[in-house]
Amino acid sequence: MSADGFIQVKDLDLVYMKEGKPFPVIKGLNVNIAKGEFAVLVGPSDSGKTCLLRLIAGFEDPTSGEIFVDGKSVKGPDPSRGYVFQDMVLFPWMTVHQNASFGPKSRGLSEKEVKEVTKKWLDKVGLTKFQEKYLHELSGGMQQRVGFARVMANDPEVLLCDDPLGQLDWVSRETLSNEVLQVWHETGRTVVYVTQAIEEAVYLAQKIYIFAPRPGKIAQILEVKLPEKRWEDKDLRFKKEYYHYVEQLREIITEQASKSKEPVEKGPCSP
Amino acid sequence: MTNVIEATKLKKLFRPDDPSRLLAIDGFDFEMKEGEFVTLIGPTGCGKTTFLRIVAGFEDIQGGQILFKGKPVEAPDAKRGVIFQDIRLFPWMTVRDNILFGVKSRGIKAEEQKQKLKETMELMQLDNEALNMYPDRLSTGMRQRIGVARVLANSPDIILLDEPLNSLDWVTRDYIQTTFLKLWHETKKPILFVTHNIPEAVFVAQKVVVMTARPGKTKSVVNVDLPERRWELRRDNDHYLDLVKTTSRLVEDELSKAREVEKVVGY
């Protein structure tokens, strides 16, 4: 691993045009994320978190600056950078199994390999019993598990998550965040995760990157020094040491947000 | 003190024409006193939103009784202001017309309308920039603020909140939470807040009513004896964390029972 980080974002600018005028979304953003790190991006509304995630995914190109993943410049989407969307974007006409095996098949793995890798990930997310079901037969939490299985079956180096649990109820959210942590811990992959919930940010992260208001850049980094296997402590979510970070993060975000007026209009990367 | 809401042996079927189908609520007793801030929490599908809709007058019931200030609820009424999860602003109206919709429908004079608009805009920290825009251009946070403003402009006797903070970014969520806490602190207007976010449920309320898995009944009531000026409270407060833990355990207990229900679809 180079000292510069596994994911290296250098002098990034992203400028859109709006009513004929330049509209800067990200300006001079620099960040280094280590291999195997669980990085969480938080910040005021419209500060460019989702935009950064999409740039790392290669869904669009920055106006200037560059992103390197494992030393290679990002030029477009790649299965080595898996993306879990907030609203899943699964194929509704396919069963759970077909959804999960889509990536491995497209990558041209042998039938046997496709079977193995699909089985492995459906087992891991607890969906084996439901593999012949269609998506509308599953609850929101189960659908999001399919989303994870589908991405993980591609064996990505980097997992990019755009608030994947944001639509779920609180308890399912807590359960699934434990599962996400376990997958991260077992596979040792690098995760970049966007969330709106500060409790979730602290629970998941090793490092939290806090954005300044638009045009976005990293204002501050908060390192969360809680044990790595957080799911083992059933009471962690009610402990002072955990909420101490939540409160700290709340103060930082509130301070950042107060530096600019809340945007009235929706941002270019919001739905 | 009188009860602002009183439900006795409430029963609600999703399909009244076919009683063998899912029971949403069965034998639900609930009471809320004038001046209380209550949150209603429970596993997905327990009927908490359905109950709020019954209080609002959007749903008929198949048994029991629902009273608002001693009178049966029969239809929606501007006295019971509802703020929905997905806001539902009128897309063909400007922000100004959205906020004033209820006020205008009640035939209030132009001068008073202006005053109402000014008051609610101040309360929700909205500035003139947004007033002539249509909702589709607005950020989620701004849309939610306007949804709240539209209801408050009606000066309702009770505010019913159906998970309105769900999809908001932290800063807006914190702001709207604080607005309701301060509004309640100053006016003691009763607020019934439905949410699945346990830390939030405890943070805002005086009383958390935990519902059982479907068909929903009251499982337990947690009294939140924290200071009233809640917006000044730190979330790493020991007593607050104890209450969050107690509430979480109650919900988790019900959730394990609800898990099987969750997997069945078809309603």
Coordinates of C-alpha atoms in Angstrom, one line a residue:
Chain A
M1 CA 0.0 0.0 0.0
S2 CA 1.3 3.4 -0.9
A3 CA 1.4 6.0 1.8
D4 CA -1.0 8.1 -0.4
G5 CA -3.9 5.8 0.3
F6 CA -5.8 3.1 -1.5
I7 CA -8.4 5.6 -2.7
Q8 CA -6.7 8.9 -3.5
V9 CA -8.7 11.9 -4.4
K10 CA -6.6 14.8 -5.7
D11 CA -7.6 18.4 -6.1
L12 CA -11.1 17.5 -7.3
D13 CA -13.5 20.0 -8.8
L14 CA -17.0 19.3 -10.0
V15 CA -18.8 22.1 -11.7
Y16 CA -22.2 21.9 -13.2
M17 CA -23.9 24.5 -15.4
K18 CA -27.1 25.9 -14.0
E19 CA -29.2 28.4 -15.9
G20 CA -26.1 29.2 -18.0
K21 CA -23.9 29.9 -15.0
P22 CA -21.2 27.6 -13.4
F23 CA -22.5 25.9 -10.3
P24 CA -19.6 24.4 -8.3
V25 CA -20.6 21.3 -6.4
I26 CA -17.2 20.2 -5.2
K27 CA -14.1 22.4 -5.0
G28 CA -10.6 21.5 -4.2
L29 CA -11.4 18.2 -2.5
N30 CA -8.5 16.0 -1.3
V31 CA -8.9 12.8 0.5
N32 CA -7.0 9.6 1.2
I33 CA -8.7 6.4 2.3
A34 CA -6.6 3.5 3.4
K35 CA -7.0 -0.1 2.1
G36 CA -9.5 -2.0 4.2
E37 CA -10.8 1.2 5.9
F38 CA -14.5 1.7 6.7
A39 CA -14.9 5.4 5.7
V40 CA -18.1 7.3 6.2
L41 CA -19.0 10.5 4.5
V42 CA -21.3 12.9 6.3
G43 CA -22.1 16.6 6.0
P44 CA -24.8 19.2 5.4
S45 CA -27.4 18.6 2.8
D46 CA -26.1 19.1 -0.8
S47 CA -22.4 19.2 0.2
G48 CA -21.4 16.8 -2.5
K49 CA -21.1 13.5 -0.6
T50 CA -23.2 11.5 -3.1
C51 CA -21.4 13.3 -6.0
L52 CA -18.0 12.2 -4.6
L53 CA -19.3 8.6 -4.3
R54 CA -20.4 8.7 -7.9
L55 CA -17.1 10.1 -9.1
I56 CA -15.2 7.3 -7.3
A57 CA -17.6 4.8 -9.0
G58 CA -16.7 6.4 -12.3
F59 CA -20.4 7.2 -13.2
E60 CA -19.3 10.7 -14.2
D61 CA -16.0 12.6 -14.7
P62 CA -14.8 15.4 -12.5
T63 CA -14.3 18.8 -14.1
S64 CA -10.7 18.8 -12.9
G65 CA -8.5 16.8 -10.6
E66 CA -8.2 13.0 -10.5
I67 CA -9.2 9.9 -8.5
F68 CA -6.9 6.9 -8.1
V69 CA -8.0 3.5 -6.8
D70 CA -5.2 1.1 -6.1
G71 CA -2.8 3.4 -8.0
K72 CA -5.0 3.4 -11.2
S73 CA -6.8 6.5 -12.4
V74 CA -10.6 6.1 -12.5
K75 CA -11.9 6.4 -16.0
G76 CA -15.3 4.8 -15.8
P77 CA -17.4 2.3 -13.9
D78 CA -15.8 -1.1 -13.1
P79 CA -17.0 -4.2 -11.3
S80 CA -14.1 -3.8 -8.9
R81 CA -15.9 -0.8 -7.5
G82 CA -19.3 -2.1 -6.4
Y83 CA -22.1 0.5 -5.8
V84 CA -25.1 -0.1 -3.5
F85 CA -27.8 2.4 -4.2
Q86 CA -30.3 3.8 -1.7
D87 CA -33.2 2.4 -3.7
M88 CA -31.4 -0.7 -4.8
V89 CA -32.0 -0.7 -8.5
L90 CA -32.5 -4.4 -8.7
F91 CA -34.2 -6.2 -11.6
P92 CA -37.8 -6.7 -10.6
W93 CA -38.4 -9.4 -13.3
M94 CA -35.6 -11.6 -11.9
T95 CA -35.7 -13.8 -8.8
V96 CA -33.4 -13.2 -5.8
H97 CA -31.0 -15.8 -7.2
Q98 CA -31.0 -14.3 -10.7
N99 CA -30.4 -10.8 -9.3
A100 CA -27.4 -12.0 -7.2
S101 CA -25.9 -14.1 -10.1
F102 CA -26.2 -11.3 -12.7
G103 CA -22.8 -9.8 -12.1
P104 CA -20.8 -13.0 -11.9
K105 CA -22.5 -14.2 -15.1
S106 CA -21.8 -10.9 -16.9
R107 CA -18.2 -11.2 -15.9
G108 CA -18.1 -14.5 -17.8
L109 CA -17.4 -16.9 -14.9
S110 CA -18.1 -20.6 -15.5
E111 CA -21.5 -21.9 -14.6
K112 CA -20.0 -23.7 -11.6
E113 CA -18.2 -20.5 -10.3
V114 CA -21.4 -18.5 -10.8
K115 CA -23.3 -21.0 -8.7
E116 CA -20.7 -21.1 -6.0
V117 CA -20.2 -17.4 -5.6
T118 CA -24.0 -16.7 -5.7
K119 CA -24.6 -19.4 -3.1
K120 CA -21.9 -18.0 -0.8
W121 CA -23.4 -14.5 -0.8
L122 CA -27.0 -15.5 -0.5
D123 CA -26.0 -17.7 2.5
K124 CA -24.1 -14.8 4.0
V125 CA -27.0 -12.4 3.9
G126 CA -29.5 -15.1 5.0
L127 CA -31.5 -15.2 1.7
T128 CA -30.9 -18.8 0.7
K129 CA -34.5 -19.8 1.7
F130 CA -35.9 -17.0 -0.4
Q131 CA -33.8 -17.3 -3.5
E132 CA -36.7 -18.3 -5.8
K133 CA -38.8 -15.3 -4.7
Y134 CA -39.3 -12.1 -6.6
L135 CA -38.5 -8.7 -5.1
H136 CA -42.1 -7.6 -4.5
E137 CA -42.4 -10.7 -2.2
L138 CA -39.7 -9.4 0.2
S139 CA -39.7 -6.7 2.8
G140 CA -37.5 -3.6 2.4
G141 CA -34.7 -5.0 4.6
M142 CA -34.6 -8.2 2.6
Q143 CA -34.5 -6.4 -0.7
Q144 CA -31.6 -4.4 0.5
R145 CA -29.8 -7.6 1.5
V146 CA -30.3 -8.7 -2.2
G147 CA -28.7 -5.4 -3.2
F148 CA -25.6 -6.2 -1.0
A149 CA -25.4 -9.9 -2.2
R150 CA -25.5 -8.8 -5.8
V151 CA -22.7 -6.3 -5.4
M152 CA -20.5 -8.6 -3.2
A153 CA -20.9 -11.5 -5.6
N154 CA -18.8 -9.4 -8.0
D155 CA -16.0 -9.5 -5.4
P156 CA -15.3 -5.8 -5.5
E157 CA -12.2 -4.2 -4.1
V158 CA -14.2 -1.2 -3.0
L159 CA -17.7 -1.1 -1.8
L160 CA -19.5 2.3 -2.4
C161 CA -22.7 2.7 -0.4
D162 CA -25.1 5.5 -0.9
D163 CA -27.2 5.6 2.2
P164 CA -28.4 2.0 1.6
L165 CA -30.2 1.7 4.9
G166 CA -31.8 5.1 4.8
Q167 CA -35.3 3.8 3.8
L168 CA -35.5 1.0 6.4
D169 CA -37.1 1.1 9.8
W170 CA -34.7 1.8 12.7
V171 CA -34.5 -1.8 14.1
S172 CA -33.9 -3.4 10.7
R173 CA -31.4 -0.7 10.1
E174 CA -29.5 -1.6 13.3
T175 CA -29.6 -5.3 12.4
L176 CA -28.3 -4.7 8.8
S177 CA -25.6 -2.3 9.9
N178 CA -24.2 -5.2 12.1
E179 CA -24.3 -7.4 9.0
V180 CA -22.5 -4.8 6.9
L181 CA -19.8 -4.5 9.5
Q182 CA -19.3 -8.2 9.6
V183 CA -19.0 -8.5 5.8
W184 CA -16.5 -5.6 5.9
H185 CA -14.5 -7.3 8.7
E186 CA -14.5 -10.8 7.1
T187 CA -13.6 -9.6 3.6
G188 CA -11.2 -6.8 4.5
R189 CA -12.6 -4.7 1.7
T190 CA -12.5 -0.9 1.6
V191 CA -15.9 0.7 2.2
V192 CA -17.0 4.2 1.4
Y193 CA -20.4 4.9 2.9
V194 CA -22.7 7.9 2.8
T195 CA -25.4 8.3 5.5
Q196 CA -27.7 10.9 6.8
A197 CA -27.9 9.4 10.3
I198 CA -25.1 10.4 12.6
E199 CA -25.8 7.4 14.9
E200 CA -25.2 5.1 12.0
A201 CA -22.1 7.0 10.9
V202 CA -20.4 6.5 14.3
Y203 CA -21.6 2.9 14.6
L204 CA -20.0 1.9 11.3
A205 CA -17.0 4.1 10.7
Q206 CA -13.4 3.9 11.5
K207 CA -13.0 7.4 10.1
I208 CA -15.7 9.9 9.5
Y209 CA -15.1 12.5 6.8
I210 CA -17.1 15.6 7.4
F211 CA -17.9 17.8 4.5
A212 CA -18.1 21.6 4.4
P213 CA -21.2 23.1 2.9
R214 CA -21.3 23.3 -0.9
P215 CA -19.0 23.6 -2.8
G216 CA -17.9 20.5 -0.9
K217 CA -14.5 19.6 0.5
I218 CA -13.5 17.8 3.6
A219 CA -13.7 20.1 6.6
Q220 CA -12.7 17.7 9.3
I221 CA -11.9 14.0 10.0
L222 CA -13.2 12.3 13.1
E223 CA -11.6 9.0 14.0
V224 CA -13.9 6.6 15.9
K225 CA -11.8 4.5 18.3
L226 CA -14.4 1.9 19.3
P227 CA -13.7 -1.8 19.0
E228 CA -13.7 -3.2 15.5
K229 CA -16.1 -6.0 16.2
R230 CA -18.9 -3.7 17.3
W231 CA -21.6 -6.2 16.8
E232 CA -20.3 -8.3 19.6
D233 CA -21.3 -5.8 22.2
K234 CA -25.1 -5.8 22.3
D235 CA -25.1 -2.7 24.5
L236 CA -22.7 -0.6 22.6
R237 CA -25.5 1.5 21.1
F238 CA -26.5 2.6 24.6
K239 CA -23.1 3.3 25.9
K240 CA -21.7 6.7 26.8
E241 CA -18.5 6.2 24.8
Y242 CA -20.5 5.6 21.6
Y243 CA -22.8 8.5 22.2
H244 CA -19.9 10.7 23.1
Y245 CA -18.8 10.4 19.4
V246 CA -22.4 11.0 18.2
E247 CA -22.6 14.2 20.2
Q248 CA -19.1 15.3 18.9
L249 CA -20.2 14.6 15.3
R250 CA -23.5 16.5 15.9
E251 CA -21.6 19.5 17.0
I252 CA -19.2 19.5 14.1
I253 CA -21.9 19.1 11.5
T254 CA -24.1 21.8 13.0
E255 CA -21.1 24.1 13.0
Q256 CA -20.3 23.3 9.4
A257 CA -23.9 23.8 8.4
S258 CA -24.1 27.2 10.1
K259 CA -21.3 28.5 7.9
S260 CA -23.7 28.8 5.0
K261 CA -27.4 29.3 4.4
E262 CA -29.2 26.0 3.9
P263 CA -29.8 25.4 0.2
V264 CA -33.3 26.2 -0.9
E265 CA -33.1 24.2 -4.1
K266 CA -32.3 20.6 -4.5
G267 CA -28.8 19.6 -5.5
P268 CA -27.6 18.0 -8.8
C269 CA -27.0 14.6 -7.2
S270 CA -30.2 14.4 -5.1
P271 CA -33.1 12.4 -6.4
Chain B
M1 CA -57.1 17.1 32.7
T2 CA -59.3 15.9 29.8
N3 CA -58.1 13.5 27.2
V4 CA -57.4 15.0 23.9
I5 CA -57.4 11.6 22.2
E6 CA -59.1 8.6 23.6
A7 CA -59.3 5.2 21.8
T8 CA -61.1 2.3 23.3
K9 CA -61.0 -1.3 22.0
L10 CA -60.1 0.0 18.6
K11 CA -60.3 -2.5 15.7
K12 CA -59.2 -1.9 12.1
L13 CA -59.3 -4.4 9.3
F14 CA -57.4 -3.8 6.1
R15 CA -60.2 -5.4 4.1
P16 CA -63.5 -5.0 6.0
D17 CA -65.2 -6.9 3.2
D18 CA -63.2 -10.0 4.1
P19 CA -62.6 -10.4 7.9
S20 CA -60.3 -13.3 7.4
R21 CA -57.7 -11.0 6.0
L22 CA -55.1 -9.1 8.0
L23 CA -56.2 -7.3 11.2
A24 CA -54.3 -4.0 11.4
I25 CA -55.3 -3.1 14.9
D26 CA -57.2 -5.1 17.4
G27 CA -58.3 -4.1 20.9
F28 CA -56.1 -1.0 21.0
D29 CA -56.6 1.3 24.0
F30 CA -54.8 4.7 23.9
E31 CA -55.2 8.0 25.7
M32 CA -53.4 11.2 25.4
K33 CA -53.9 14.2 27.7
E34 CA -54.2 17.8 26.7
G35 CA -50.7 19.3 26.5
E36 CA -48.8 16.1 26.1
F37 CA -46.0 15.2 23.6
V38 CA -46.4 11.5 22.9
T39 CA -44.5 9.2 20.5
L40 CA -45.9 6.0 19.2
I41 CA -43.4 3.4 18.3
G42 CA -43.4 -0.3 17.3
P43 CA -42.2 -2.8 14.7
T44 CA -43.0 -2.3 11.0
G45 CA -46.6 -3.1 10.2
C46 CA -47.8 -2.8 13.8
G47 CA -50.5 -0.3 12.9
K48 CA -48.9 2.9 14.3
T49 CA -49.4 4.9 11.1
T50 CA -52.8 3.4 10.6
F51 CA -53.7 4.6 14.1
L52 CA -52.5 8.2 13.3
R53 CA -54.7 8.1 10.1
I54 CA -57.7 7.0 12.2
V55 CA -57.1 9.9 14.6
A56 CA -56.8 12.3 11.6
G57 CA -60.1 10.9 10.3
F58 CA -58.8 9.4 7.1
E59 CA -59.8 5.8 8.0
D60 CA -63.0 4.2 9.2
I61 CA -62.9 1.6 12.0
Q62 CA -64.5 -1.7 12.4
G63 CA -64.9 -1.7 16.2
G64 CA -64.3 0.3 19.3
Q65 CA -64.3 4.1 19.6
I66 CA -62.1 7.0 18.8
L67 CA -62.7 10.4 20.5
F68 CA -61.1 13.7 19.9
K69 CA -61.8 16.1 22.8
G70 CA -64.7 13.9 23.8
K71 CA -66.3 13.8 20.4
P72 CA -66.2 10.8 18.0
V73 CA -63.8 11.4 15.0
E74 CA -65.8 11.1 11.8
A75 CA -64.0 13.0 9.1
P76 CA -60.7 14.9 8.6
D77 CA -60.6 18.4 10.2
A78 CA -58.2 21.3 10.0
K79 CA -58.1 21.2 13.9
R80 CA -56.1 18.0 13.5
G81 CA -53.1 18.9 11.4
V82 CA -51.2 16.0 9.8
I83 CA -47.7 16.2 8.6
F84 CA -46.9 13.2 6.3
Q85 CA -43.7 11.4 5.7
D86 CA -43.7 12.3 2.1
I87 CA -44.9 15.8 2.6
R88 CA -47.4 15.9 -0.3
L89 CA -47.1 19.6 -1.3
F90 CA -49.4 20.6 -4.2
P91 CA -47.0 20.5 -7.1
W92 CA -49.0 23.0 -9.2
M93 CA -48.9 25.6 -6.5
T94 CA -46.1 27.9 -5.5
V95 CA -44.7 27.7 -2.0
R96 CA -46.8 30.7 -0.9
D97 CA -50.0 29.1 -2.1
N98 CA -49.1 25.8 -0.5
I99 CA -48.5 27.5 2.9
L100 CA -51.7 29.5 2.6
F101 CA -53.9 26.7 1.2
G102 CA -55.7 25.9 4.5
V103 CA -55.9 29.5 5.6
K104 CA -57.5 30.5 2.3
S105 CA -60.0 27.6 2.3
R106 CA -61.2 28.7 5.7
G107 CA -62.1 32.1 4.2
I108 CA -59.7 34.1 6.2
K109 CA -59.2 37.8 5.3
A110 CA -56.3 38.9 3.1
E111 CA -54.8 41.0 5.8
E112 CA -54.8 38.1 8.3
Q113 CA -53.5 35.8 5.6
K114 CA -50.4 38.0 5.3
Q115 CA -49.9 37.9 9.0
K116 CA -50.2 34.1 9.1
L117 CA -47.7 33.8 6.3
K118 CA -45.2 36.0 8.0
E119 CA -45.5 34.2 11.3
T120 CA -45.1 30.7 9.9
M121 CA -42.2 31.8 7.7
E122 CA -40.4 33.2 10.7
L123 CA -41.1 30.0 12.7
M124 CA -39.8 27.8 10.0
Q125 CA -37.0 30.1 9.0
L126 CA -38.1 30.4 5.4
D127 CA -37.0 33.4 3.4
N128 CA -38.7 35.1 0.5
E129 CA -36.4 33.4 -2.0
A130 CA -38.5 30.2 -1.9
L131 CA -42.0 31.8 -1.9
N132 CA -42.5 31.9 -5.6
M133 CA -40.9 28.6 -6.4
Y134 CA -42.7 25.4 -7.2
P135 CA -42.1 22.4 -4.9
D136 CA -40.2 20.2 -7.5
R137 CA -37.2 22.6 -7.4
L138 CA -36.8 22.5 -3.7
S139 CA -34.4 20.4 -1.6
T140 CA -36.0 17.7 0.6
G141 CA -35.3 19.7 3.7
M142 CA -37.0 22.8 2.3
R143 CA -40.0 20.9 1.1
Q144 CA -40.4 19.4 4.6
R145 CA -40.2 22.8 6.2
I146 CA -42.9 24.0 3.9
G147 CA -45.1 21.0 4.7
V148 CA -44.7 21.8 8.4
A149 CA -45.5 25.5 7.7
R150 CA -48.6 24.6 5.8
V151 CA -50.0 22.7 8.8
L152 CA -49.0 25.3 11.4
A153 CA -50.5 28.1 9.5
N154 CA -53.9 26.5 10.2
S155 CA -53.3 26.8 14.0
P156 CA -54.4 23.2 14.6
D157 CA -55.5 22.0 18.1
I158 CA -53.2 18.9 17.8
I159 CA -50.3 18.1 15.5
L160 CA -50.0 14.6 14.1
L161 CA -46.6 13.7 12.7
D162 CA -46.2 10.6 10.6
E163 CA -42.5 9.9 10.4
P164 CA -41.8 13.3 9.0
L165 CA -38.1 13.3 9.7
N166 CA -37.2 10.0 8.1
S167 CA -35.4 10.9 4.9
L168 CA -34.0 14.2 6.1
D169 CA -30.4 15.1 6.5
W170 CA -29.2 15.5 10.0
V171 CA -29.2 19.3 10.1
T172 CA -32.7 19.7 8.8
R173 CA -33.9 16.9 11.1
D174 CA -32.3 18.5 14.1
Y175 CA -33.8 21.9 13.2
I176 CA -37.4 20.6 12.7
Q177 CA -37.1 18.5 15.9
T178 CA -36.0 21.6 17.8
T179 CA -38.8 23.6 16.2
F180 CA -41.4 21.2 17.5
L181 CA -39.8 20.9 20.9
K182 CA -39.8 24.7 21.3
L183 CA -43.3 25.0 19.9
W184 CA -44.6 22.5 22.4
H185 CA -42.6 24.0 25.2
E186 CA -44.2 27.5 24.5
T187 CA -47.7 26.5 23.6
K188 CA -48.3 23.0 25.1
K189 CA -50.1 22.1 21.9
P190 CA -50.5 18.3 22.0
I191 CA -48.3 16.5 19.6
L192 CA -48.6 12.8 18.5
F193 CA -45.5 11.7 16.8
V194 CA -45.2 8.3 15.0
T195 CA -41.7 7.1 14.3
H196 CA -39.6 4.0 14.2
N197 CA -36.4 5.8 15.2
I198 CA -36.0 4.8 18.8
P199 CA -33.4 7.4 20.0
E200 CA -35.5 10.1 18.4
A201 CA -38.7 8.8 19.9
V202 CA -37.2 9.1 23.4
F203 CA -35.5 12.4 22.7
V204 CA -38.6 14.4 21.9
A205 CA -41.4 12.9 24.0
Q206 CA -42.7 13.0 27.5
K207 CA -44.2 9.6 27.0
V208 CA -43.3 6.8 24.5
V209 CA -46.1 4.3 23.8
V210 CA -44.6 1.0 22.5
M211 CA -47.0 -1.0 20.3
T212 CA -47.0 -4.8 19.9
A213 CA -46.5 -6.6 16.6
R214 CA -49.6 -6.7 14.4
P215 CA -52.4 -6.6 15.3
G216 CA -51.2 -3.6 17.3
K217 CA -52.0 -3.1 21.0
T218 CA -50.2 -1.2 23.7
K219 CA -47.3 -3.2 24.9
S220 CA -45.8 -0.7 27.3
V221 CA -45.5 3.0 28.1
V222 CA -42.1 4.5 28.9
N223 CA -42.3 7.8 30.8
V224 CA -39.5 10.1 29.8
D225 CA -38.6 12.2 32.8
L226 CA -36.0 14.4 31.2
P227 CA -35.9 18.2 31.4
E228 CA -38.5 19.9 29.2
R229 CA -35.9 22.1 27.4
R230 CA -34.9 19.0 25.5
W231 CA -33.1 20.8 22.7
E232 CA -30.4 21.7 25.2
L233 CA -29.9 18.1 26.3
R234 CA -26.8 16.2 25.3
R235 CA -27.4 12.8 23.8
D236 CA -24.6 11.2 25.9
N237 CA -26.7 11.9 29.0
D238 CA -26.8 8.7 31.1
H239 CA -30.5 8.8 31.9
Y240 CA -31.4 9.4 28.3
L241 CA -29.3 6.4 27.2
D242 CA -31.0 4.2 29.9
L243 CA -34.4 5.2 28.5
V244 CA -33.3 4.5 24.9
K245 CA -32.1 1.1 26.0
T246 CA -35.3 0.2 27.8
T247 CA -37.3 1.3 24.8
S248 CA -35.1 -0.6 22.3
R249 CA -35.4 -3.8 24.3
L250 CA -39.2 -3.5 24.3
V251 CA -39.3 -2.9 20.5
E252 CA -36.7 -5.7 19.8
D253 CA -38.8 -8.1 21.8
E254 CA -41.9 -7.3 19.6
L255 CA -39.8 -7.4 16.5
S256 CA -38.8 -11.0 16.9
K257 CA -42.5 -11.8 17.0
A258 CA -43.1 -9.6 14.0
R259 CA -40.3 -11.2 11.9
E260 CA -42.6 -13.9 10.6
V261 CA -45.3 -11.4 9.8
E262 CA -42.7 -9.3 7.9
K263 CA -42.0 -12.0 5.5
V264 CA -45.6 -12.5 4.5
V265 CA -46.8 -10.1 1.9
G266 CA -50.1 -9.8 0.1
Y267 CA -51.9 -7.0 1.8

